[in-house]
mmCIF file with all atom_site columns, C-alpha atoms in Angstrom:
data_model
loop_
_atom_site.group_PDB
_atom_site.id
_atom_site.type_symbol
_atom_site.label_atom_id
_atom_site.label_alt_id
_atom_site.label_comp_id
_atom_site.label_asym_id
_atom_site.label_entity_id
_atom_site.label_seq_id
_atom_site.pdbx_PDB_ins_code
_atom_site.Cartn_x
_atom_site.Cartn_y
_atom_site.Cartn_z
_atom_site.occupancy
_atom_site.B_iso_or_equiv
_atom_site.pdbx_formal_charge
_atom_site.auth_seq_id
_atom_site.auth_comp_id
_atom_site.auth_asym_id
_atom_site.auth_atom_id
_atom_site.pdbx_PDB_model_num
ATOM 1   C CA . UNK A 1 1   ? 153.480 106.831 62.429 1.00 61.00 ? 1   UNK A CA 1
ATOM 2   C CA . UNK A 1 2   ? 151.487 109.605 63.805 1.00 63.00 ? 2   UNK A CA 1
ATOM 3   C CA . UNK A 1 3   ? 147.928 109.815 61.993 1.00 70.00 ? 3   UNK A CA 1
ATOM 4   C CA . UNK A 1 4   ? 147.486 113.522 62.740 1.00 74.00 ? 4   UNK A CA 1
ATOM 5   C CA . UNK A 1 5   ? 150.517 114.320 60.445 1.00 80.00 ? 5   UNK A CA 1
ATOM 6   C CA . UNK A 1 6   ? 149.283 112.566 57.361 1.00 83.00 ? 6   UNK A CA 1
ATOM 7   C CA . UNK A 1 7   ? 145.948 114.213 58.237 1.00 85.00 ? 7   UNK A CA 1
ATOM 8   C CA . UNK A 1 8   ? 147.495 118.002 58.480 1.00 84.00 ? 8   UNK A CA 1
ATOM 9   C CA . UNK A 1 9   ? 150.271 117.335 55.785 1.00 85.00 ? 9   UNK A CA 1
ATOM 10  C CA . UNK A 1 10  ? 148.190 114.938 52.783 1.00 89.00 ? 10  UNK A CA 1
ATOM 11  C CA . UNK A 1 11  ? 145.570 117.095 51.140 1.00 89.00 ? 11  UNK A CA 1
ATOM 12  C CA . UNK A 1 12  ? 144.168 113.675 49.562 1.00 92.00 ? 12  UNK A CA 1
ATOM 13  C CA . UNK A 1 13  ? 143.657 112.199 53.644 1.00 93.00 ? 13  UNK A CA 1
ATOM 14  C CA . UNK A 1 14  ? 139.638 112.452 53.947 1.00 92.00 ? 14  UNK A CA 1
ATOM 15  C CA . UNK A 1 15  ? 139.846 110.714 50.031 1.00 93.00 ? 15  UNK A CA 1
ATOM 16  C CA . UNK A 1 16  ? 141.181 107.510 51.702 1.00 94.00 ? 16  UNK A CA 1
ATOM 17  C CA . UNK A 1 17  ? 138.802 104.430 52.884 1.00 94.00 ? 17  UNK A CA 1
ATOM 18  C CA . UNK A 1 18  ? 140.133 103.159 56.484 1.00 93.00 ? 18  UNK A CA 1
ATOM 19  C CA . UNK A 1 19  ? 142.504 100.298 54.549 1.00 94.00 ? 19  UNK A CA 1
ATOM 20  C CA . UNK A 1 20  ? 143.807 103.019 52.707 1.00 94.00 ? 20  UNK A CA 1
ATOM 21  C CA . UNK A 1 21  ? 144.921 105.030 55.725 1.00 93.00 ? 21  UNK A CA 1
ATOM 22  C CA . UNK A 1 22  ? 146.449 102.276 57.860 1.00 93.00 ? 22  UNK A CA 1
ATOM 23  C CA . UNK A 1 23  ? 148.162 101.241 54.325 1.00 94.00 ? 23  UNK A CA 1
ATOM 24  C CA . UNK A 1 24  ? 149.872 104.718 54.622 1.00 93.00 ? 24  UNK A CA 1
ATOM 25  C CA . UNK A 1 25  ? 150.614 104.621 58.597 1.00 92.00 ? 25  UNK A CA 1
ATOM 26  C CA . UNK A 1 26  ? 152.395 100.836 57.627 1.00 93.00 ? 26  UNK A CA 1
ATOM 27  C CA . UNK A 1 27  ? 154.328 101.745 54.639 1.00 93.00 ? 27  UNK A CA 1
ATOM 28  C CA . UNK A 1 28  ? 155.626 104.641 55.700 1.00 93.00 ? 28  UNK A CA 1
ATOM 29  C CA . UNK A 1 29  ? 158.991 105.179 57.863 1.00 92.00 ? 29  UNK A CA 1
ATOM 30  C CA . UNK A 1 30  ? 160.097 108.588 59.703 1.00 93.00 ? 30  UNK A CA 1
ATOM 31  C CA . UNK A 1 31  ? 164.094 109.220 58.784 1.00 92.00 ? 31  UNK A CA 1
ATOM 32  C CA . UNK A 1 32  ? 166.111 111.689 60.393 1.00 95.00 ? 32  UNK A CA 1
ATOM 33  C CA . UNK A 1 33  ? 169.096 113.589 58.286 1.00 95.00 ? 33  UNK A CA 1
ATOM 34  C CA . UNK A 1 34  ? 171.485 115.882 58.993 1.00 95.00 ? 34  UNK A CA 1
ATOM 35  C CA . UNK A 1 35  ? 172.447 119.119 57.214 1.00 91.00 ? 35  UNK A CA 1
ATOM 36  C CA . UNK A 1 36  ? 174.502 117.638 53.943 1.00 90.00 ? 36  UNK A CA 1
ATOM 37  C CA . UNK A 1 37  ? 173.413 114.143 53.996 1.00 92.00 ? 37  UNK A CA 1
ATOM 38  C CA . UNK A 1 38  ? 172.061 112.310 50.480 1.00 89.00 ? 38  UNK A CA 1
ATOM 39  C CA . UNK A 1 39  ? 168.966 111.322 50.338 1.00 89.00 ? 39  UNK A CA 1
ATOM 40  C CA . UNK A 1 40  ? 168.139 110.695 47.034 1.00 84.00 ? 40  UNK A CA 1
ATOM 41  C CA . UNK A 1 41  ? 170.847 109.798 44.318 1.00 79.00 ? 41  UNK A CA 1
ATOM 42  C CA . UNK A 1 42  ? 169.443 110.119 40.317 1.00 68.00 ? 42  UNK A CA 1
ATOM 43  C CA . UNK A 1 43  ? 167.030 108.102 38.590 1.00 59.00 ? 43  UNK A CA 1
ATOM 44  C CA . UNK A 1 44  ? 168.718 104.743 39.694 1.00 58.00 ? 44  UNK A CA 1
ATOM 45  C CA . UNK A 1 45  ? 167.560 105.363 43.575 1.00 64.00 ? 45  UNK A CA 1
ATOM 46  C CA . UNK A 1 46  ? 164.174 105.309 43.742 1.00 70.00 ? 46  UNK A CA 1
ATOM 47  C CA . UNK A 1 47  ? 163.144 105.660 47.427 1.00 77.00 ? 47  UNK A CA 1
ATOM 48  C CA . UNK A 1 48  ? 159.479 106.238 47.290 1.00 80.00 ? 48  UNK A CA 1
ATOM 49  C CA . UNK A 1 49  ? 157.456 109.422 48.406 1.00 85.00 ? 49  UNK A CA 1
ATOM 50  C CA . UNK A 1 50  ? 158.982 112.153 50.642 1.00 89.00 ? 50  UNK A CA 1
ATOM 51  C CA . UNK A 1 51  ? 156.680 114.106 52.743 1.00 91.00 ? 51  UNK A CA 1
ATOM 52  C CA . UNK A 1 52  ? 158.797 116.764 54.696 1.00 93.00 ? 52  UNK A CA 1
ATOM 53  C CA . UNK A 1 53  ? 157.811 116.577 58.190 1.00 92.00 ? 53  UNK A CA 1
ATOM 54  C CA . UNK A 1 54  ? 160.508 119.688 59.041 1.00 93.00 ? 54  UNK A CA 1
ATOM 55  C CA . UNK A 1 55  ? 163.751 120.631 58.145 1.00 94.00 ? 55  UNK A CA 1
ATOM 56  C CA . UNK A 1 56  ? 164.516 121.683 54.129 1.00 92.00 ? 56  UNK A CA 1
ATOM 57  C CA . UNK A 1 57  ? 165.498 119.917 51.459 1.00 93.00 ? 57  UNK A CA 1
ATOM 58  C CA . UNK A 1 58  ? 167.382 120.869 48.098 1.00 89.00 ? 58  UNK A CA 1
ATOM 59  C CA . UNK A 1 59  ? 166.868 118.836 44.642 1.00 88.00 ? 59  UNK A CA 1
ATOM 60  C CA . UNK A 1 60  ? 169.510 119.998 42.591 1.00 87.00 ? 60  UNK A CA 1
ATOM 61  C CA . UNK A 1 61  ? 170.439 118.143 39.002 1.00 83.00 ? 61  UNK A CA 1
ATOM 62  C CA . UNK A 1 62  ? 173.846 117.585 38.246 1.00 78.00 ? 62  UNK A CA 1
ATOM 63  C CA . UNK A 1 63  ? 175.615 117.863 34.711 1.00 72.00 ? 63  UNK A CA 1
ATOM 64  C CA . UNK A 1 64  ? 177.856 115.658 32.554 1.00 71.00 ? 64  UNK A CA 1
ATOM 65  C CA . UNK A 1 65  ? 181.154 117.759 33.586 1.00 70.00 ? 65  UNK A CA 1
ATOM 66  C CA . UNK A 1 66  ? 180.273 117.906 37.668 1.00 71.00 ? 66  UNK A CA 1
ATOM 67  C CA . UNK A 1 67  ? 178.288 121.244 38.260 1.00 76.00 ? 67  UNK A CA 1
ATOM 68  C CA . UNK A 1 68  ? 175.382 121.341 39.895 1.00 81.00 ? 68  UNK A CA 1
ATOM 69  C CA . UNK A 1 69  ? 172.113 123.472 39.727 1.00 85.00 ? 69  UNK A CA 1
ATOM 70  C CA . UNK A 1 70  ? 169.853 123.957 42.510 1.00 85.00 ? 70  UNK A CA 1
ATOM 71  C CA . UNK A 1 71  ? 165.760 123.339 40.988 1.00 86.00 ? 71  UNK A CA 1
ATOM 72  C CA . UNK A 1 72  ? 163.932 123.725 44.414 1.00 88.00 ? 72  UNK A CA 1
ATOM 73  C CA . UNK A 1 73  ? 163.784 123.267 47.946 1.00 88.00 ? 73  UNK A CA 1
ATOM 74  C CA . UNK A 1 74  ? 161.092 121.499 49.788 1.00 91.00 ? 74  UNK A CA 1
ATOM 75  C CA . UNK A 1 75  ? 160.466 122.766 53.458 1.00 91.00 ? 75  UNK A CA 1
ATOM 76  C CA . UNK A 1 76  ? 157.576 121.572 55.934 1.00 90.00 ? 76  UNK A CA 1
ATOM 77  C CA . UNK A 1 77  ? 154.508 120.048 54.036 1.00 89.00 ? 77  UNK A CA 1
ATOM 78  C CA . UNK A 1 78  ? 156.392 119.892 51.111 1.00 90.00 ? 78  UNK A CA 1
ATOM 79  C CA . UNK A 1 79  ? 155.406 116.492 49.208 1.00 87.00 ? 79  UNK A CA 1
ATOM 80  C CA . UNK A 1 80  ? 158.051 115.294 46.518 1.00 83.00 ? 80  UNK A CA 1
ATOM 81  C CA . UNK A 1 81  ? 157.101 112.576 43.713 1.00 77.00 ? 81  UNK A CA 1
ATOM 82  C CA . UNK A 1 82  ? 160.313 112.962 41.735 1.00 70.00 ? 82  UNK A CA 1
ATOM 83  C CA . UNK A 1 83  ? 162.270 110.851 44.545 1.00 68.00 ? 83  UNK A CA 1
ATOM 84  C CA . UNK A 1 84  ? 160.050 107.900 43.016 1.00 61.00 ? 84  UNK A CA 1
ATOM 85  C CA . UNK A 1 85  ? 160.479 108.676 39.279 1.00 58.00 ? 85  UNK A CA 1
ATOM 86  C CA . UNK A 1 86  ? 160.488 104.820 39.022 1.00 58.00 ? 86  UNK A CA 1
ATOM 87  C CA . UNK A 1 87  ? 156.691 105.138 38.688 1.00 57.00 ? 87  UNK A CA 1
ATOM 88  C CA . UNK A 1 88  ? 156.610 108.197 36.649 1.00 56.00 ? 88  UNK A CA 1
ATOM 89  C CA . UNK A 1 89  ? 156.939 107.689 32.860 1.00 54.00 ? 89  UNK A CA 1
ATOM 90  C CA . UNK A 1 90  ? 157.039 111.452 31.955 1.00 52.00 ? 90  UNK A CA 1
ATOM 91  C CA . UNK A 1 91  ? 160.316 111.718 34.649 1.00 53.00 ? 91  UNK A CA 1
ATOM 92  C CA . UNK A 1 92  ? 163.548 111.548 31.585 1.00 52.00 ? 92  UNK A CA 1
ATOM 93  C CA . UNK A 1 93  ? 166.114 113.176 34.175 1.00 60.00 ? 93  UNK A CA 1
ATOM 94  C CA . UNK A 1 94  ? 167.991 112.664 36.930 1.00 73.00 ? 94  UNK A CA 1
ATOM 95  C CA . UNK A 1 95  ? 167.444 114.451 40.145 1.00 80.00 ? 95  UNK A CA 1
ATOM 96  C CA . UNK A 1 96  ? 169.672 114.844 43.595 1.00 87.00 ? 96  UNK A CA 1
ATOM 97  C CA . UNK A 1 97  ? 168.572 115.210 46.812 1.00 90.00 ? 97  UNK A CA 1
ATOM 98  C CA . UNK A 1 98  ? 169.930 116.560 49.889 1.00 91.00 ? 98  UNK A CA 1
ATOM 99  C CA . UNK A 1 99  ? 169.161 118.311 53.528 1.00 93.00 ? 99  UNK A CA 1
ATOM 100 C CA . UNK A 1 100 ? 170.248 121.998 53.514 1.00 89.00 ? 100 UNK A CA 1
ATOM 101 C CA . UNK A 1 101 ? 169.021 121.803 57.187 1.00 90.00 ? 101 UNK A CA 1
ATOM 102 C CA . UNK A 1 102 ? 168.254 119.047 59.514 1.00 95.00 ? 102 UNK A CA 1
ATOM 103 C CA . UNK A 1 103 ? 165.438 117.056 58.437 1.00 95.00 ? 103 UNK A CA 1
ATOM 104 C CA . UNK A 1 104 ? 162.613 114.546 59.831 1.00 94.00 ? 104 UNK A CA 1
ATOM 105 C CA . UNK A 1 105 ? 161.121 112.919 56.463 1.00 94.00 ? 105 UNK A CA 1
ATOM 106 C CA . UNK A 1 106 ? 158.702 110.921 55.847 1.00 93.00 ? 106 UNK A CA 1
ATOM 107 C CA . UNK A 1 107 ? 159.404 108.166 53.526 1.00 91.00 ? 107 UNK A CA 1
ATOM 108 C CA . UNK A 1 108 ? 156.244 105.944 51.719 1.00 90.00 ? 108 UNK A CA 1
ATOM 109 C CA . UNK A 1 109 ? 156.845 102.459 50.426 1.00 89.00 ? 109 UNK A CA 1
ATOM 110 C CA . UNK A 1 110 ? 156.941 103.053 46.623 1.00 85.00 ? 110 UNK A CA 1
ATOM 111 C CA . UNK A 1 111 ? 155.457 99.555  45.430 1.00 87.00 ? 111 UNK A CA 1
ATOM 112 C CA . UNK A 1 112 ? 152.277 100.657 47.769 1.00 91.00 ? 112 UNK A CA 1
ATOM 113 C CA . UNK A 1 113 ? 151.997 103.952 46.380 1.00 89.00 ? 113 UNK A CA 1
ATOM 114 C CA . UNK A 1 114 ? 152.119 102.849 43.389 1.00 87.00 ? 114 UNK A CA 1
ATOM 115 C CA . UNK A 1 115 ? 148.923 100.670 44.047 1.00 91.00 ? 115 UNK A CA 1
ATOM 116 C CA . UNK A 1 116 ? 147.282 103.210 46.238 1.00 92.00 ? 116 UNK A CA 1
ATOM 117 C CA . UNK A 1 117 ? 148.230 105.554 42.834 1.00 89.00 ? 117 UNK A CA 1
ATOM 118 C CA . UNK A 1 118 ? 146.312 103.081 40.618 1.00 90.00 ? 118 UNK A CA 1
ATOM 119 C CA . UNK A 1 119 ? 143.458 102.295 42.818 1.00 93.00 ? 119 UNK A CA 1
ATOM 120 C CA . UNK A 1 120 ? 142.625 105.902 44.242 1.00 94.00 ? 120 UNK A CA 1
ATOM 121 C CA . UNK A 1 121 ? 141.612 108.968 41.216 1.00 95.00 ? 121 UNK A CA 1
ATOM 122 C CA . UNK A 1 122 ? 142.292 111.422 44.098 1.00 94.00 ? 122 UNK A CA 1
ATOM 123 C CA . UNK A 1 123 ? 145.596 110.343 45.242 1.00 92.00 ? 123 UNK A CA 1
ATOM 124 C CA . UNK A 1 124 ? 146.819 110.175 41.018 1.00 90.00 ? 124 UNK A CA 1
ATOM 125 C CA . UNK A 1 125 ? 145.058 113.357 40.509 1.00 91.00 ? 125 UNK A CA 1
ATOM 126 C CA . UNK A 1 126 ? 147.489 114.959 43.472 1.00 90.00 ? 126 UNK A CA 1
ATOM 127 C CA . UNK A 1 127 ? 150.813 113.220 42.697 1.00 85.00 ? 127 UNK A CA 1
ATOM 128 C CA . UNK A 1 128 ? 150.652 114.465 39.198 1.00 84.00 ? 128 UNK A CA 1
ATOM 129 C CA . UNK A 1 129 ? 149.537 117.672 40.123 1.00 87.00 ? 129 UNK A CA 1
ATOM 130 C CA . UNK A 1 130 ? 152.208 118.300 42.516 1.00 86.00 ? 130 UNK A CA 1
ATOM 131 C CA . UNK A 1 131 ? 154.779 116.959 39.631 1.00 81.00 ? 131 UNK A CA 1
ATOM 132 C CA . UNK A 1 132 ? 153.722 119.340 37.438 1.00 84.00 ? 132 UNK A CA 1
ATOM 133 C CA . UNK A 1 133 ? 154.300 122.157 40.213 1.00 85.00 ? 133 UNK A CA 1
ATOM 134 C CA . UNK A 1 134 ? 158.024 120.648 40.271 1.00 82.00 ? 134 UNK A CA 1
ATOM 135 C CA . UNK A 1 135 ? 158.209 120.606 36.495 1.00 81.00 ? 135 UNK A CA 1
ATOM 136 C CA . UNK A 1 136 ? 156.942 124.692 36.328 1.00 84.00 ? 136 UNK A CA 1
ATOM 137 C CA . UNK A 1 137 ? 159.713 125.211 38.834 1.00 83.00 ? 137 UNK A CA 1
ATOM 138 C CA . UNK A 1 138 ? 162.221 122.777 36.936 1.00 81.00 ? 138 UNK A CA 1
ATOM 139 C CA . UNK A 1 139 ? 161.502 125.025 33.938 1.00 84.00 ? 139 UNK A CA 1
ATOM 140 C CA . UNK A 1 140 ? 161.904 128.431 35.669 1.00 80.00 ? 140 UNK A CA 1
ATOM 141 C CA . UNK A 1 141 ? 165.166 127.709 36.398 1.00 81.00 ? 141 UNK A CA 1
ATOM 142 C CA . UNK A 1 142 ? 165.933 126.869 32.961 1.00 81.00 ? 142 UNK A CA 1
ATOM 143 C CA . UNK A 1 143 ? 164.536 130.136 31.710 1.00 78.00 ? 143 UNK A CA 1
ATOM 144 C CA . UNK A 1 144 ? 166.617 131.847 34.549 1.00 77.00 ? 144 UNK A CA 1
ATOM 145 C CA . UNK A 1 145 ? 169.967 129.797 32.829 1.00 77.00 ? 145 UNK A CA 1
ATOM 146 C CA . UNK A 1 146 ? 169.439 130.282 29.707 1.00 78.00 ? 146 UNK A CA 1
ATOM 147 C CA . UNK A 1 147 ? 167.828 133.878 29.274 1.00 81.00 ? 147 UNK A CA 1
ATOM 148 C CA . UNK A 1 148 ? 168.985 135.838 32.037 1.00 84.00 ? 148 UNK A CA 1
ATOM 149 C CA . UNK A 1 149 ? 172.392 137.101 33.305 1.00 89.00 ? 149 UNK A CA 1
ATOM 150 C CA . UNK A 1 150 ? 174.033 136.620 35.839 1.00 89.00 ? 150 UNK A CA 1
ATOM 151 C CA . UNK A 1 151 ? 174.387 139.258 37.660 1.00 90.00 ? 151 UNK A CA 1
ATOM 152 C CA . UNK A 1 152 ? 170.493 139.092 38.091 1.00 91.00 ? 152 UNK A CA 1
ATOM 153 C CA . UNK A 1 153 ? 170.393 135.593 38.828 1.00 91.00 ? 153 UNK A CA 1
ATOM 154 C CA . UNK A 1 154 ? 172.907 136.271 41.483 1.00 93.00 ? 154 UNK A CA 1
ATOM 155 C CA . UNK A 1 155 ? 170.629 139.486 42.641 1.00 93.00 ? 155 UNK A CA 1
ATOM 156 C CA . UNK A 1 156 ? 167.721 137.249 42.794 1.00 93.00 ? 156 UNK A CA 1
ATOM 157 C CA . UNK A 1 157 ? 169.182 134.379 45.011 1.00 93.00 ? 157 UNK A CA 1
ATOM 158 C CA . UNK A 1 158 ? 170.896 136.695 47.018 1.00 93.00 ? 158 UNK A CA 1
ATOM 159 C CA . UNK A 1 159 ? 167.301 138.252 48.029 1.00 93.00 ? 159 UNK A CA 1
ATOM 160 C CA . UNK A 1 160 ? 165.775 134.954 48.230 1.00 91.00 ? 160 UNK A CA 1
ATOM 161 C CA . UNK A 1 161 ? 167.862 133.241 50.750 1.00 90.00 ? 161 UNK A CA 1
ATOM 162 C CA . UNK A 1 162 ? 168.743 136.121 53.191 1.00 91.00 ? 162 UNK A CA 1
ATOM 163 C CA . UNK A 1 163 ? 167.650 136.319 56.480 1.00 91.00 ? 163 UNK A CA 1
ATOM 164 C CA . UNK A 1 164 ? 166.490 138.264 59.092 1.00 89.00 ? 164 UNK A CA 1
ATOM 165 C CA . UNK A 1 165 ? 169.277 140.497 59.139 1.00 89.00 ? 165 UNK A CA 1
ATOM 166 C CA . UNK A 1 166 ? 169.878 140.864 55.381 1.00 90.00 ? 166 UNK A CA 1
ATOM 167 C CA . UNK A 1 167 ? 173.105 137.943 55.473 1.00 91.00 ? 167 UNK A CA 1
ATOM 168 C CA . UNK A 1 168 ? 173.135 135.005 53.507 1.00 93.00 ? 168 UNK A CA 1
ATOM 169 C CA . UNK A 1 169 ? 175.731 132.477 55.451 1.00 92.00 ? 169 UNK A CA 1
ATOM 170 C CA . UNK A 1 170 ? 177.167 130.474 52.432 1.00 90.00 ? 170 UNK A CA 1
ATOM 171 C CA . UNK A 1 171 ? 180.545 130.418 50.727 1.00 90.00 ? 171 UNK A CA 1
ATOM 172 C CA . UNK A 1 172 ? 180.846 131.729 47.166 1.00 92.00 ? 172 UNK A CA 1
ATOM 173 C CA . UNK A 1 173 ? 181.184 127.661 46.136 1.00 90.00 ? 173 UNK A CA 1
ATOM 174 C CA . UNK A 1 174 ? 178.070 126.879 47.653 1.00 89.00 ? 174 UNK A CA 1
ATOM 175 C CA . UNK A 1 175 ? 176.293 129.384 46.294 1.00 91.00 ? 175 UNK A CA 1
ATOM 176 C CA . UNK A 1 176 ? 177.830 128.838 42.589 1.00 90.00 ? 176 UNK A CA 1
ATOM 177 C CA . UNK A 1 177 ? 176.455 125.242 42.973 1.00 87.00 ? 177 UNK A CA 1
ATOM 178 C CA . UNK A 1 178 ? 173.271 126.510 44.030 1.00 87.00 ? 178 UNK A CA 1
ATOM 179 C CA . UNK A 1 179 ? 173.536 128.604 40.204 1.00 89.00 ? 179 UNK A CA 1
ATOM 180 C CA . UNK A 1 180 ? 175.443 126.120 37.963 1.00 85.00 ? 180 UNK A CA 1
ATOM 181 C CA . UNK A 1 181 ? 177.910 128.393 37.865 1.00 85.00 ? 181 UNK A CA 1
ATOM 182 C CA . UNK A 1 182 ? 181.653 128.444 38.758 1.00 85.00 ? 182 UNK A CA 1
ATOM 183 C CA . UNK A 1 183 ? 183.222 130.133 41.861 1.00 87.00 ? 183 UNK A CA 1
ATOM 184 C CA . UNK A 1 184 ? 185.162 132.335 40.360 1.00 90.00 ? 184 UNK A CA 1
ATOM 185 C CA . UNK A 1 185 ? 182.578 133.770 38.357 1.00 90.00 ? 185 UNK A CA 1
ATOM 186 C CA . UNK A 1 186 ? 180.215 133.845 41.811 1.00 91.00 ? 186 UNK A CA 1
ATOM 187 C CA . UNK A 1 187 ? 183.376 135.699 42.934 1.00 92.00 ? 187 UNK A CA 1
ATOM 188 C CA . UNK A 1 188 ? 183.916 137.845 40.243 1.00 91.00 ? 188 UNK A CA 1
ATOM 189 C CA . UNK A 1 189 ? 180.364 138.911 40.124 1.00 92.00 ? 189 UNK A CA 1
ATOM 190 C CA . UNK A 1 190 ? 180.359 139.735 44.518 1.00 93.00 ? 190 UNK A CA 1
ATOM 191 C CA . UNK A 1 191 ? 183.066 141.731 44.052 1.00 92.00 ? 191 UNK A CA 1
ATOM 192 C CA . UNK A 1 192 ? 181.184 144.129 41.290 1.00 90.00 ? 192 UNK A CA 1
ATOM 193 C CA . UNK A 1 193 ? 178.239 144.198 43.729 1.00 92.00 ? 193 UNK A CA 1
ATOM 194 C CA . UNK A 1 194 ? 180.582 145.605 46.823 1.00 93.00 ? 194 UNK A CA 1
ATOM 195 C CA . UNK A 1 195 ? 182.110 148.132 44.507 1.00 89.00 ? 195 UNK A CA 1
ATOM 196 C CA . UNK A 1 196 ? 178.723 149.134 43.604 1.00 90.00 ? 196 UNK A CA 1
ATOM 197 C CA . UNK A 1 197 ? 177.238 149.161 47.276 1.00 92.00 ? 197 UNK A CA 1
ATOM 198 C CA . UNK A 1 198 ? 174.932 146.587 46.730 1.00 92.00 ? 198 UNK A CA 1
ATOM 199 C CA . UNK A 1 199 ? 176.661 144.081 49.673 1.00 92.00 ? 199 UNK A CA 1
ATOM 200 C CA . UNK A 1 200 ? 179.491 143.924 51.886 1.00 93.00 ? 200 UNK A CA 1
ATOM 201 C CA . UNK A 1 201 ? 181.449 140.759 51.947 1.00 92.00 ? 201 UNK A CA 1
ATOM 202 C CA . UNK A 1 202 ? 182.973 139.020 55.533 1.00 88.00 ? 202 UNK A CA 1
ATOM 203 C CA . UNK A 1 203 ? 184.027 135.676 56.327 1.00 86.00 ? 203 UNK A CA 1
ATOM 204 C CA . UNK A 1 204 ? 181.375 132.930 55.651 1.00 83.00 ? 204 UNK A CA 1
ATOM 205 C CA . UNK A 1 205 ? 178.640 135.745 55.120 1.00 90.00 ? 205 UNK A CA 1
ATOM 206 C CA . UNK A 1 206 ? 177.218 138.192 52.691 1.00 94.00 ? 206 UNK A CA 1
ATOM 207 C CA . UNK A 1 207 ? 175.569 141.363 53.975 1.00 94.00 ? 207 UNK A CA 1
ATOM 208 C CA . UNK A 1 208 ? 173.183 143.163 51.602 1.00 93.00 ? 208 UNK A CA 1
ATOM 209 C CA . UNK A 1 209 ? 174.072 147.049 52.206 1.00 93.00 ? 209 UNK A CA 1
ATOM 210 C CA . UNK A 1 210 ? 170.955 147.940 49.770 1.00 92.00 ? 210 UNK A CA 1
ATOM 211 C CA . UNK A 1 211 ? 168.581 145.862 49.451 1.00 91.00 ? 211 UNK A CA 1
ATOM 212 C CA . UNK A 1 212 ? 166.679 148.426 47.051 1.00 92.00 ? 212 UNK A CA 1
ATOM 213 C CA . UNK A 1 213 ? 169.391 148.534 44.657 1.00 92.00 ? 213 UNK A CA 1
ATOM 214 C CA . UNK A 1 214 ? 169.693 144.942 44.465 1.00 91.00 ? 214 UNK A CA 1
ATOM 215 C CA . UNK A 1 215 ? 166.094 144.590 44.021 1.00 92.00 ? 215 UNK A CA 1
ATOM 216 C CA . UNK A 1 216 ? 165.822 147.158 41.214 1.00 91.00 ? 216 UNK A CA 1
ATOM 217 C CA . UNK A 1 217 ? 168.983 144.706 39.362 1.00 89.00 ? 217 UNK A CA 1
ATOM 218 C CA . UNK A 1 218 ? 166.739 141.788 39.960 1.00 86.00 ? 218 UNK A CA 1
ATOM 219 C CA . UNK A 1 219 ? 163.891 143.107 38.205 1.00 81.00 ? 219 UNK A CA 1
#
């Protein structure tokens, strides 16, 4: 393992003693993924620490009649705890996760982590911090599903995930997954927005047309 990653990527690095560090460097393997792979499979698969070197990453929860809900992406730097909920009491729920894009992740050794955790203040002090980050997110989305409609949620991701050139490349499943919504609905709902100007609709993209106007739905 390179040293200068864990030095640029762990904010807890200079907090570590020089058996600490080299504990990391050995307990820690580099995995490569491809766009769609599984990485992480519910409470059951507990595959230590992920540290995203690059690429992105979606952790998405998944309910009791198949639909899925996207909670948040992790991109470069991003550190995720809730892959190891096997060593986090407070963690009651299941959580998926995949690579939206390519991906170089690094993986730590849960049983050591779980010692470093107990034996070093500042590395517990930043793993629960950081799980509290993903819990604020966790429950943003839930305030977003259960208080807002959908025609602003839709308005919201749509704005969130275009790029350069105001398109957002996914199918109208993908992004009802990404909701915890149905397609049809997604559909439905795209529709209304070309009939009002908001987007125009082609094959495998979405091209927002006003980007004003979809902004003043959002808020």
């Amino acid at each position: 393992m390179n040293s200068a990653d864990f030095t640029a990527l762990l904010p807890f690095w200079d907090k570590l003693d020089s058996d600490e560090k080299q504990g990391i460097i050995d307990n820690t393997t580099l995995t490569e993924y491809s766009a769609g792979d599984q990485i992480h499979r519910g409470s059951n698969d507990c595959i230590g620490i992920l540290l995203v070197r690059k690429g992105r990453l979606r952790t998405s929860m998944l309910s009791e009649d198949g639909r899925e809900i996207t909670l948040f992406h992790m991109e470069e730097g991003d550190f995720c705890v809730l892959s190891a909920s096997c060593i986090l009491n407070a963690v009651t729920f299941d959580v998926f996760i995949d690579a939206e894009k390519d991906a170089s992740v690094y993986q730590i050794s849960t049983p050591f982590f779980q010692q470093l955790t107990a034996e070093n203040i500042y590395v517990e002090n930043f793993m629960y911090k950081v799980a509290l980050n993903r819990f604020s997110d966790v429950m943003w989305v839930m305030e977003q599903v259960l208080f807002m409609t959908m025609d602003k949620r839709l308005a919201m991701f749509l704005l969130s995930e275009q790029d350069e050139n105001g398109q957002i490349r996914m199918t109208h499943d993908q992004i009802a997954r990404h909701l915890g919504s149905a397609r049809e609905v997604i559909s439905r709902m795209l529709k209304y927005f070309v009939q009002e100007g908001l987007v125009s609709l082609s094959r495998g993209a979405i091209t927002i047309t006003s980007e004003e106007a979809l902004s003043a739905l959002a808020d």
